[in-house]
């Protein structure tokens, strides 16, 4: 009987049975998951709350304090007068110690004025100027924000607290503007500074700092032409206050900036050349309030009667100003603290998906998911779970609306795989108009005889075999017995109508194609591959309780010509057939090329033993590449099945054949308008070949072992467009790289994969999918086609408005994936997700997810380098980030100093993470980064999920000297900064692809001896080693991990 023709497995409608055996679950990876098979689909603990309003999970609600008292920032109290990064909830000692809060010292009159130390002398201006660009990217964002024209009309009240939202984070100003201390007073003189001046009553017109509710008329500078009052020099008198910039908004913690946050040269000393004590104090004129430059609006230029130094004026008799100070790293929000807080707050309770628009825990948090109507975040994550109701609101915020979809994601053992539903020959129930599949959000009416589509509102008749009565709540009585009615993710067994040519597909095939040129043989690669294939063929993907895999295998070797092998089980020895006419590729045999592993075990083993010996003395250095893919494609066409090609390649294909390439590597093009050509394929041959492969369901996985330029940008085109994977091992060395390569190969062969896949994303009225990012091919604007889709691949989808949305009905997404399983079954996997809609920008910002946002922005930028200069792409990212934060500051945050960067709680890591993207090898390569490396990373990131991009752009940094050998847990990570590295420690930096081992020069000698087998630091070598394999290596350096 055909594997596609199963008997109906659903229960009698409307009769839940306690002993019901449920839908059989598939198992992948070559063997059943432990404890996973034979799960049954039982009743849930109550009705699914289909369209309930979102309820914040426990531990996520942070109510705003009253305007009379500042709240604790990010859950951490800030002592008065102290500053540092504790306002971001970063209390971990390993992340640095807050800066000293010693009393401010009064500078001598001969020294330049230092903001925050004392008021200006009489000849010093009352305004500060900012000169020159700041040194860091975060400062660029901050100053970009400070210089933007932001409306001064304050919001009447801060946004209400909600899910995943707390008080915004306030970063100290970096524009040079002075920020008042927590109390609003200057530090009085201490005994060491001499006696304080006599106490005098407050001078009229010398007002306290303005409140955070608005800007009073007296806060503005005097009008042009009005007499300018002399500023107040020296320290304030006893009991006297000095006006500073506006206090930060009620939900911010105000603290003085550390000296390192002040950027740009400071104004010089007075022109008068005074070297003695400051002149006597002169009070300002009544009604004038001192204001710092940059507190409101734009920075002013030199004012009339300005006596201080400014560019272009000689500065005699004074000392040069201090060098520009960079932003204090401790004042930047800590990703480590945010990750730890989310783990402690949301890692203990299961994430239940029954609530619409609920923001999931971070990808760095280990949590369990209970599917109650919405897809698990392991399948779909969104940049925002509250979508603006109008397109104007979306354009105003500049927050991208996107979803990162991983249709075949691997689930933890404690979570249930999607149930397989078989509706027989009639197939799945669908909407008549938009063809959406039955899901929990469909509304049954007229006693269950019809249902109204939740996507297009069309009313469709319920098929007779699918009819069931409704209960008193309007739900079908078999609601909990049908996965498609009560779960967010499930599978349908497709009918013949969903198959090509109305014919059920055959099981797929794997073809291993090995480069046997001189470099491959001499490096030991050919022998290593053949030895590994002998054992790895026992772990081909299988489905459910199948005893053996249905996948057939074939073998090809090549250099300038191709060698096909007949491994039919009836043969005593394998037979080799050579095709030398690579210009017109064909398959010389049909019977015996693709075989069952168990049936031809003896012949396959004999072949793998003979291949290294046959080519041991080869001197052929040239290779072909295009004809190799053509040969695999023709073999799958002849067998009328889909499949995957595993190609092991070592050099640039310069032999005369279709797809021949030339060396075009030119580092002179970097940072020019022609740099984009380095990422583009140099010929259209491989684009056309990829199109043919997708049509047949031929996926290409590429393993590269280059010793020089290989043109990954061109060779990777077929892999990229067919949904395949690419692996790169530069300067392959058997001892150092074999473990990583073998782990990659085993994982690639065994992991769950679907073939001949087509994905479509449907949305409810008001939004539509407009753009797609990932490894796939599109022949139209709606269908994403992939020859193969494995459990590691993601597709990122961007949405745009085409109509207004309603807060009541929300927005819906349905991802439908049609694919052929490893056993040859045609299946439909469905994922559904419901989102909230909002009319207030505050609701949008409090329901964003930064990790997903960075995933989208990185993929958008990496695609942009194909058509735009890298500098333009970088500038576009910075501008978009600035616009996102400027919109929040203007519309959602209370007024504050113009020099402060106001960050939403959910986006407080956005500048840090975006800076990591800007510094990545694709957008800012170092001198040692090759063109192939950049093209390789660009293709990798395009298919990464949110968890992978998170660790790739912000790697894990672990102190190894703090490892507890008696515990299985890792040491606490520290922030990624050279300043955090101690010369007495050893650190491990891991980004999902590579590991870097950093050894301090002052590490204890005994530890060096135990780890590296040498007696001193100077004896440690920088040669590449396989440290992971041996537990402790004798060498140190950089080595790589499998994905």
PDB file of C-alpha atoms in Angstrom, residues 556-807:
ATOM      1  CA  UNK A 556      30.106  10.145  -7.785  1.00  0.00           C
ATOM      2  CA  UNK A 557      33.751  11.239  -7.832  1.00  0.00           C
ATOM      3  CA  UNK A 558      35.184  14.001 -10.040  1.00  0.00           C
ATOM      4  CA  UNK A 559      38.109  16.211 -11.011  1.00  0.00           C
ATOM      5  CA  UNK A 560      38.127  17.320 -14.678  1.00  0.00           C
ATOM      6  CA  UNK A 561      35.840  14.390 -15.520  1.00  0.00           C
ATOM      7  CA  UNK A 562      33.067  12.610 -13.625  1.00  0.00           C
ATOM      8  CA  UNK A 563      33.029   8.984 -12.404  1.00  0.00           C
ATOM      9  CA  UNK A 564      29.689   7.251 -11.731  1.00  0.00           C
ATOM     10  CA  UNK A 565      29.522   4.012  -9.742  1.00  0.00           C
ATOM     11  CA  UNK A 566      27.214   1.044 -10.093  1.00  0.00           C
ATOM     12  CA  UNK A 567      26.696  -0.435  -6.625  1.00  0.00           C
ATOM     13  CA  UNK A 568      23.823  -2.764  -7.375  1.00  0.00           C
ATOM     14  CA  UNK A 569      23.424  -5.430  -4.711  1.00  0.00           C
ATOM     15  CA  UNK A 570      23.841  -8.293  -7.207  1.00  0.00           C
ATOM     16  CA  UNK A 571      27.393  -7.180  -8.137  1.00  0.00           C
ATOM     17  CA  UNK A 572      30.473  -8.662  -6.511  1.00  0.00           C
ATOM     18  CA  UNK A 573      32.473  -5.452  -7.030  1.00  0.00           C
ATOM     19  CA  UNK A 574      31.384  -1.893  -7.861  1.00  0.00           C
ATOM     20  CA  UNK A 575      31.662  -0.711 -11.452  1.00  0.00           C
ATOM     21  CA  UNK A 576      32.970   2.726 -12.494  1.00  0.00           C
ATOM     22  CA  UNK A 577      31.730   4.630 -15.549  1.00  0.00           C
ATOM     23  CA  UNK A 578      33.547   7.794 -16.701  1.00  0.00           C
ATOM     24  CA  UNK A 579      31.869  10.774 -18.389  1.00  0.00           C
ATOM     25  CA  UNK A 580      34.512  12.992 -19.975  1.00  0.00           C
ATOM     26  CA  UNK A 581      32.178  15.106 -22.129  1.00  0.00           C
ATOM     27  CA  UNK A 582      31.276  17.549 -19.348  1.00  0.00           C
ATOM     28  CA  UNK A 583      29.848  20.053 -21.828  1.00  0.00           C
ATOM     29  CA  UNK A 584      26.825  17.780 -22.386  1.00  0.00           C
ATOM     30  CA  UNK A 585      26.251  16.021 -19.104  1.00  0.00           C
ATOM     31  CA  UNK A 586      24.223  12.828 -18.856  1.00  0.00           C
ATOM     32  CA  UNK A 587      23.902   9.876 -16.460  1.00  0.00           C
ATOM     33  CA  UNK A 588      25.483   6.731 -17.956  1.00  0.00           C
ATOM     34  CA  UNK A 589      23.432   4.290 -15.893  1.00  0.00           C
ATOM     35  CA  UNK A 590      20.051   4.107 -14.249  1.00  0.00           C
ATOM     36  CA  UNK A 591      19.792   0.706 -12.623  1.00  0.00           C
ATOM     37  CA  UNK A 592      22.321   0.348  -9.822  1.00  0.00           C
ATOM     38  CA  UNK A 593      23.186   4.021  -9.294  1.00  0.00           C
ATOM     39  CA  UNK A 594      20.617   4.818  -6.550  1.00  0.00           C
ATOM     40  CA  UNK A 595      20.330   1.866  -4.179  1.00  0.00           C
ATOM     41  CA  UNK A 596      19.057   0.861  -0.775  1.00  0.00           C
ATOM     42  CA  UNK A 597      21.860   0.959   1.788  1.00  0.00           C
ATOM     43  CA  UNK A 598      21.056  -2.318   3.525  1.00  0.00           C
ATOM     44  CA  UNK A 599      20.601  -4.212   0.278  1.00  0.00           C
ATOM     45  CA  UNK A 600      23.922  -3.030  -1.199  1.00  0.00           C
ATOM     46  CA  UNK A 601      25.932  -2.791   2.008  1.00  0.00           C
ATOM     47  CA  UNK A 602      28.774  -5.040   0.858  1.00  0.00           C
ATOM     48  CA  UNK A 603      29.233  -3.355  -2.520  1.00  0.00           C
ATOM     49  CA  UNK A 604      29.099   0.139  -0.984  1.00  0.00           C
ATOM     50  CA  UNK A 605      31.737  -0.743   1.603  1.00  0.00           C
ATOM     51  CA  UNK A 606      33.986  -2.144  -1.103  1.00  0.00           C
ATOM     52  CA  UNK A 607      33.624   1.042  -3.157  1.00  0.00           C
ATOM     53  CA  UNK A 608      34.482   3.312  -0.227  1.00  0.00           C
ATOM     54  CA  UNK A 609      37.580   1.234   0.465  1.00  0.00           C
ATOM     55  CA  UNK A 610      38.733   1.450  -3.164  1.00  0.00           C
ATOM     56  CA  UNK A 611      38.200   5.177  -3.893  1.00  0.00           C
ATOM     57  CA  UNK A 612      41.199   6.483  -1.854  1.00  0.00           C
ATOM     58  CA  UNK A 613      43.454   3.877  -3.436  1.00  0.00           C
ATOM     59  CA  UNK A 614      42.275   4.529  -6.998  1.00  0.00           C
ATOM     60  CA  UNK A 615      43.199   8.228  -6.832  1.00  0.00           C
ATOM     61  CA  UNK A 616      46.170   8.039  -4.467  1.00  0.00           C
ATOM     62  CA  UNK A 617      48.662   8.924  -7.235  1.00  0.00           C
ATOM     63  CA  UNK A 618      46.587  11.541  -9.049  1.00  0.00           C
ATOM     64  CA  UNK A 619      48.289  14.695 -10.313  1.00  0.00           C
ATOM     65  CA  UNK A 620      45.150  16.377 -11.557  1.00  0.00           C
ATOM     66  CA  UNK A 621      44.728  19.800  -9.944  1.00  0.00           C
ATOM     67  CA  UNK A 622      41.922  21.306 -12.037  1.00  0.00           C
ATOM     68  CA  UNK A 623      38.283  20.674 -11.231  1.00  0.00           C
ATOM     69  CA  UNK A 624      34.817  21.295 -12.627  1.00  0.00           C
ATOM     70  CA  UNK A 625      31.771  22.293 -10.623  1.00  0.00           C
ATOM     71  CA  UNK A 626      28.774  23.106 -12.803  1.00  0.00           C
ATOM     72  CA  UNK A 627      28.680  19.675 -14.485  1.00  0.00           C
ATOM     73  CA  UNK A 628      28.777  18.010 -11.055  1.00  0.00           C
ATOM     74  CA  UNK A 629      25.484  19.621 -10.077  1.00  0.00           C
ATOM     75  CA  UNK A 630      24.056  18.882 -13.514  1.00  0.00           C
ATOM     76  CA  UNK A 631      24.934  15.203 -13.108  1.00  0.00           C
ATOM     77  CA  UNK A 632      23.144  14.956  -9.771  1.00  0.00           C
ATOM     78  CA  UNK A 633      20.142  16.785 -11.162  1.00  0.00           C
ATOM     79  CA  UNK A 634      19.905  14.446 -14.152  1.00  0.00           C
ATOM     80  CA  UNK A 635      20.163  11.409 -11.883  1.00  0.00           C
ATOM     81  CA  UNK A 636      17.224  12.590  -9.760  1.00  0.00           C
ATOM     82  CA  UNK A 637      15.204  13.365 -12.877  1.00  0.00           C
ATOM     83  CA  UNK A 638      15.826   9.861 -14.196  1.00  0.00           C
ATOM     84  CA  UNK A 639      14.749   8.359 -10.883  1.00  0.00           C
ATOM     85  CA  UNK A 640      11.672  10.669 -10.723  1.00  0.00           C
ATOM     86  CA  UNK A 641      12.347  11.691  -7.160  1.00  0.00           C
ATOM     87  CA  UNK A 642      13.587  14.613  -5.109  1.00  0.00           C
ATOM     88  CA  UNK A 643      16.814  14.497  -3.149  1.00  0.00           C
ATOM     89  CA  UNK A 644      19.965  16.138  -1.897  1.00  0.00           C
ATOM     90  CA  UNK A 645      23.475  16.436  -3.309  1.00  0.00           C
ATOM     91  CA  UNK A 646      26.391  16.398  -0.841  1.00  0.00           C
ATOM     92  CA  UNK A 647      29.275  18.010  -2.745  1.00  0.00           C
ATOM     93  CA  UNK A 648      32.799  18.055  -1.285  1.00  0.00           C
ATOM     94  CA  UNK A 649      34.828  20.651  -3.233  1.00  0.00           C
ATOM     95  CA  UNK A 650      38.351  22.073  -2.828  1.00  0.00           C
ATOM     96  CA  UNK A 651      39.290  24.612  -5.509  1.00  0.00           C
ATOM     97  CA  UNK A 652      38.134  27.248  -7.974  1.00  0.00           C
ATOM     98  CA  UNK A 653      36.599  25.475 -11.021  1.00  0.00           C
ATOM     99  CA  UNK A 654      38.933  26.659 -13.781  1.00  0.00           C
ATOM    100  CA  UNK A 655      38.735  23.577 -16.026  1.00  0.00           C
ATOM    101  CA  UNK A 656      37.029  24.022 -19.389  1.00  0.00           C
ATOM    102  CA  UNK A 657      33.400  23.219 -18.658  1.00  0.00           C
ATOM    103  CA  UNK A 658      30.063  24.979 -18.163  1.00  0.00           C
ATOM    104  CA  UNK A 659      30.275  27.177 -15.080  1.00  0.00           C
ATOM    105  CA  UNK A 660      34.014  27.830 -15.408  1.00  0.00           C
ATOM    106  CA  UNK A 661      35.145  30.689 -13.172  1.00  0.00           C
ATOM    107  CA  UNK A 662      38.108  33.048 -12.974  1.00  0.00           C
ATOM    108  CA  UNK A 663      39.866  34.564 -10.005  1.00  0.00           C
ATOM    109  CA  UNK A 664      38.299  37.994  -9.505  1.00  0.00           C
ATOM    110  CA  UNK A 665      39.373  38.648  -5.913  1.00  0.00           C
ATOM    111  CA  UNK A 666      40.360  42.311  -5.638  1.00  0.00           C
ATOM    112  CA  UNK A 667      40.684  43.960  -2.240  1.00  0.00           C
ATOM    113  CA  UNK A 668      41.098  47.327  -3.906  1.00  0.00           C
ATOM    114  CA  UNK A 669      37.336  47.321  -4.441  1.00  0.00           C
ATOM    115  CA  UNK A 670      36.651  47.373  -0.705  1.00  0.00           C
ATOM    116  CA  UNK A 671      35.082  50.660   0.445  1.00  0.00           C
ATOM    117  CA  UNK A 672      34.312  51.648  -3.133  1.00  0.00           C
ATOM    118  CA  UNK A 673      31.064  51.716  -5.091  1.00  0.00           C
ATOM    119  CA  UNK A 674      32.146  48.513  -6.849  1.00  0.00           C
ATOM    120  CA  UNK A 675      32.490  46.552  -3.617  1.00  0.00           C
ATOM    121  CA  UNK A 676      29.019  45.113  -4.165  1.00  0.00           C
ATOM    122  CA  UNK A 677      30.319  43.156  -7.168  1.00  0.00           C
ATOM    123  CA  UNK A 678      32.330  40.968  -4.770  1.00  0.00           C
ATOM    124  CA  UNK A 679      29.060  39.609  -3.373  1.00  0.00           C
ATOM    125  CA  UNK A 680      27.402  39.085  -6.751  1.00  0.00           C
ATOM    126  CA  UNK A 681      27.859  35.913  -8.848  1.00  0.00           C
ATOM    127  CA  UNK A 682      30.206  36.451 -11.775  1.00  0.00           C
ATOM    128  CA  UNK A 683      28.014  34.436 -14.158  1.00  0.00           C
ATOM    129  CA  UNK A 684      24.303  33.741 -14.584  1.00  0.00           C
ATOM    130  CA  UNK A 685      24.964  30.051 -15.260  1.00  0.00           C
ATOM    131  CA  UNK A 686      24.454  29.020 -11.650  1.00  0.00           C
ATOM    132  CA  UNK A 687      21.263  31.074 -11.273  1.00  0.00           C
ATOM    133  CA  UNK A 688      19.706  29.184 -14.173  1.00  0.00           C
ATOM    134  CA  UNK A 689      20.989  25.895 -12.805  1.00  0.00           C
ATOM    135  CA  UNK A 690      19.466  26.667  -9.410  1.00  0.00           C
ATOM    136  CA  UNK A 691      16.102  27.276 -11.038  1.00  0.00           C
ATOM    137  CA  UNK A 692      16.207  23.823 -12.644  1.00  0.00           C
ATOM    138  CA  UNK A 693      17.193  22.223  -9.344  1.00  0.00           C
ATOM    139  CA  UNK A 694      14.258  23.805  -7.505  1.00  0.00           C
ATOM    140  CA  UNK A 695      11.847  22.558 -10.144  1.00  0.00           C
ATOM    141  CA  UNK A 696      13.066  18.986  -9.588  1.00  0.00           C
ATOM    142  CA  UNK A 697      13.424  19.187  -5.803  1.00  0.00           C
ATOM    143  CA  UNK A 698      17.223  18.829  -5.967  1.00  0.00           C
ATOM    144  CA  UNK A 699      18.782  20.432  -2.890  1.00  0.00           C
ATOM    145  CA  UNK A 700      22.540  21.108  -2.827  1.00  0.00           C
ATOM    146  CA  UNK A 701      24.669  21.041   0.333  1.00  0.00           C
ATOM    147  CA  UNK A 702      28.197  22.299  -0.210  1.00  0.00           C
ATOM    148  CA  UNK A 703      31.313  21.445   1.822  1.00  0.00           C
ATOM    149  CA  UNK A 704      34.234  23.683   0.804  1.00  0.00           C
ATOM    150  CA  UNK A 705      37.914  23.096   1.633  1.00  0.00           C
ATOM    151  CA  UNK A 706      39.781  25.990  -0.017  1.00  0.00           C
ATOM    152  CA  UNK A 707      43.461  26.869   0.227  1.00  0.00           C
ATOM    153  CA  UNK A 708      42.937  30.032  -1.818  1.00  0.00           C
ATOM    154  CA  UNK A 709      40.178  32.133  -3.364  1.00  0.00           C
ATOM    155  CA  UNK A 710      37.175  29.985  -4.281  1.00  0.00           C
ATOM    156  CA  UNK A 711      34.478  32.546  -5.182  1.00  0.00           C
ATOM    157  CA  UNK A 712      31.922  31.491  -2.593  1.00  0.00           C
ATOM    158  CA  UNK A 713      29.621  34.247  -3.839  1.00  0.00           C
ATOM    159  CA  UNK A 714      29.209  32.352  -7.119  1.00  0.00           C
ATOM    160  CA  UNK A 715      29.524  28.707  -6.027  1.00  0.00           C
ATOM    161  CA  UNK A 716      27.012  29.286  -3.228  1.00  0.00           C
ATOM    162  CA  UNK A 717      24.239  30.499  -5.528  1.00  0.00           C
ATOM    163  CA  UNK A 718      22.817  27.029  -6.159  1.00  0.00           C
ATOM    164  CA  UNK A 719      23.062  26.119  -2.488  1.00  0.00           C
ATOM    165  CA  UNK A 720      21.397  29.370  -1.476  1.00  0.00           C
ATOM    166  CA  UNK A 721      18.486  29.190  -3.907  1.00  0.00           C
ATOM    167  CA  UNK A 722      17.738  25.498  -3.358  1.00  0.00           C
ATOM    168  CA  UNK A 723      17.503  25.826   0.437  1.00  0.00           C
ATOM    169  CA  UNK A 724      20.747  23.979   1.072  1.00  0.00           C
ATOM    170  CA  UNK A 725      23.583  24.492   3.552  1.00  0.00           C
ATOM    171  CA  UNK A 726      27.136  25.635   3.010  1.00  0.00           C
ATOM    172  CA  UNK A 727      30.149  24.708   5.144  1.00  0.00           C
ATOM    173  CA  UNK A 728      33.641  26.144   4.794  1.00  0.00           C
ATOM    174  CA  UNK A 729      36.957  24.855   6.162  1.00  0.00           C
ATOM    175  CA  UNK A 730      39.741  27.159   5.016  1.00  0.00           C
ATOM    176  CA  UNK A 731      43.219  25.598   4.899  1.00  0.00           C
ATOM    177  CA  UNK A 732      41.852  22.236   5.995  1.00  0.00           C
ATOM    178  CA  UNK A 733      44.198  20.281   8.250  1.00  0.00           C
ATOM    179  CA  UNK A 734      43.269  16.736   9.116  1.00  0.00           C
ATOM    180  CA  UNK A 735      44.271  16.805  12.782  1.00  0.00           C
ATOM    181  CA  UNK A 736      42.812  20.211  13.564  1.00  0.00           C
ATOM    182  CA  UNK A 737      39.634  20.239  11.454  1.00  0.00           C
ATOM    183  CA  UNK A 738      38.419  16.674  11.083  1.00  0.00           C
ATOM    184  CA  UNK A 739      36.235  16.703  14.192  1.00  0.00           C
ATOM    185  CA  UNK A 740      34.370  19.822  13.155  1.00  0.00           C
ATOM    186  CA  UNK A 741      33.914  18.536   9.626  1.00  0.00           C
ATOM    187  CA  UNK A 742      32.687  15.115  10.748  1.00  0.00           C
ATOM    188  CA  UNK A 743      30.256  16.649  13.215  1.00  0.00           C
ATOM    189  CA  UNK A 744      28.905  18.908  10.486  1.00  0.00           C
ATOM    190  CA  UNK A 745      28.561  16.002   8.075  1.00  0.00           C
ATOM    191  CA  UNK A 746      26.787  13.755  10.572  1.00  0.00           C
ATOM    192  CA  UNK A 747      24.404  16.502  11.558  1.00  0.00           C
ATOM    193  CA  UNK A 748      23.708  17.410   7.942  1.00  0.00           C
ATOM    194  CA  UNK A 749      22.942  13.815   6.917  1.00  0.00           C
ATOM    195  CA  UNK A 750      20.799  12.958   9.942  1.00  0.00           C
ATOM    196  CA  UNK A 751      18.700  16.073  10.529  1.00  0.00           C
ATOM    197  CA  UNK A 752      15.043  16.338   9.623  1.00  0.00           C
ATOM    198  CA  UNK A 753      14.513  17.653   6.117  1.00  0.00           C
ATOM    199  CA  UNK A 754      11.619  18.183   3.758  1.00  0.00           C
ATOM    200  CA  UNK A 755      11.906  18.115  -0.037  1.00  0.00           C
ATOM    201  CA  UNK A 756      10.185  19.859  -2.916  1.00  0.00           C
ATOM    202  CA  UNK A 757       8.751  22.396  -0.465  1.00  0.00           C
ATOM    203  CA  UNK A 758       6.455  25.339  -1.129  1.00  0.00           C
ATOM    204  CA  UNK A 759       5.554  27.822   1.625  1.00  0.00           C
ATOM    205  CA  UNK A 760       2.873  30.495   1.621  1.00  0.00           C
ATOM    206  CA  UNK A 761       2.117  33.011   4.381  1.00  0.00           C
ATOM    207  CA  UNK A 762      -1.489  34.199   4.625  1.00  0.00           C
ATOM    208  CA  UNK A 763      -2.591  37.177   6.697  1.00  0.00           C
ATOM    209  CA  UNK A 764      -5.867  38.632   7.830  1.00  0.00           C
ATOM    210  CA  UNK A 765      -7.323  41.667   6.082  1.00  0.00           C
ATOM    211  CA  UNK A 766      -5.261  44.811   6.589  1.00  0.00           C
ATOM    212  CA  UNK A 767      -1.715  43.489   6.207  1.00  0.00           C
ATOM    213  CA  UNK A 768       0.079  41.350   3.665  1.00  0.00           C
ATOM    214  CA  UNK A 769       3.461  39.705   3.228  1.00  0.00           C
ATOM    215  CA  UNK A 770       5.592  41.884   0.964  1.00  0.00           C
ATOM    216  CA  UNK A 771       9.195  40.744   1.317  1.00  0.00           C
ATOM    217  CA  UNK A 772      11.050  37.520   2.117  1.00  0.00           C
ATOM    218  CA  UNK A 773      14.576  36.749   3.308  1.00  0.00           C
ATOM    219  CA  UNK A 774      16.246  33.344   3.359  1.00  0.00           C
ATOM    220  CA  UNK A 775      17.620  30.491   1.261  1.00  0.00           C
ATOM    221  CA  UNK A 776      14.892  29.880  -1.316  1.00  0.00           C
ATOM    222  CA  UNK A 777      13.671  30.651  -4.814  1.00  0.00           C
ATOM    223  CA  UNK A 778      10.555  32.628  -5.774  1.00  0.00           C
ATOM    224  CA  UNK A 779       8.915  32.406  -9.186  1.00  0.00           C
ATOM    225  CA  UNK A 780       6.049  34.672  -8.103  1.00  0.00           C
ATOM    226  CA  UNK A 781       5.320  37.159  -5.314  1.00  0.00           C
ATOM    227  CA  UNK A 782       3.591  34.776  -2.902  1.00  0.00           C
ATOM    228  CA  UNK A 783       5.116  31.287  -3.028  1.00  0.00           C
ATOM    229  CA  UNK A 784       8.476  30.531  -1.416  1.00  0.00           C
ATOM    230  CA  UNK A 785       9.945  27.495  -3.209  1.00  0.00           C
ATOM    231  CA  UNK A 786      12.704  25.338  -1.752  1.00  0.00           C
ATOM    232  CA  UNK A 787      14.149  22.142  -3.155  1.00  0.00           C
ATOM    233  CA  UNK A 788      14.951  21.224   0.436  1.00  0.00           C
ATOM    234  CA  UNK A 789      14.092  22.693   3.829  1.00  0.00           C
ATOM    235  CA  UNK A 790      15.745  21.342   6.960  1.00  0.00           C
ATOM    236  CA  UNK A 791      15.056  21.934  10.634  1.00  0.00           C
ATOM    237  CA  UNK A 792      17.691  24.693  10.888  1.00  0.00           C
ATOM    238  CA  UNK A 793      16.465  26.964   8.108  1.00  0.00           C
ATOM    239  CA  UNK A 794      14.360  30.069   8.656  1.00  0.00           C
ATOM    240  CA  UNK A 795      12.410  32.362   6.363  1.00  0.00           C
ATOM    241  CA  UNK A 796      11.967  35.959   7.465  1.00  0.00           C
ATOM    242  CA  UNK A 797       8.812  37.648   6.208  1.00  0.00           C
ATOM    243  CA  UNK A 798       8.113  41.386   6.224  1.00  0.00           C
ATOM    244  CA  UNK A 799       4.560  42.737   6.354  1.00  0.00           C
ATOM    245  CA  UNK A 800       3.037  45.978   5.142  1.00  0.00           C
ATOM    246  CA  UNK A 801      -0.378  47.556   5.619  1.00  0.00           C
ATOM    247  CA  UNK A 802      -2.887  47.549   2.815  1.00  0.00           C
ATOM    248  CA  UNK A 803      -5.830  48.635   4.971  1.00  0.00           C
ATOM    249  CA  UNK A 804      -6.677  49.665   8.506  1.00  0.00           C
ATOM    250  CA  UNK A 805      -6.637  47.092  11.283  1.00  0.00           C
ATOM    251  CA  UNK A 806      -8.986  46.780  14.231  1.00  0.00           C
ATOM    252  CA  UNK A 807      -7.926  46.582  17.866  1.00  0.00           C
TER     253      UNK A 807
END
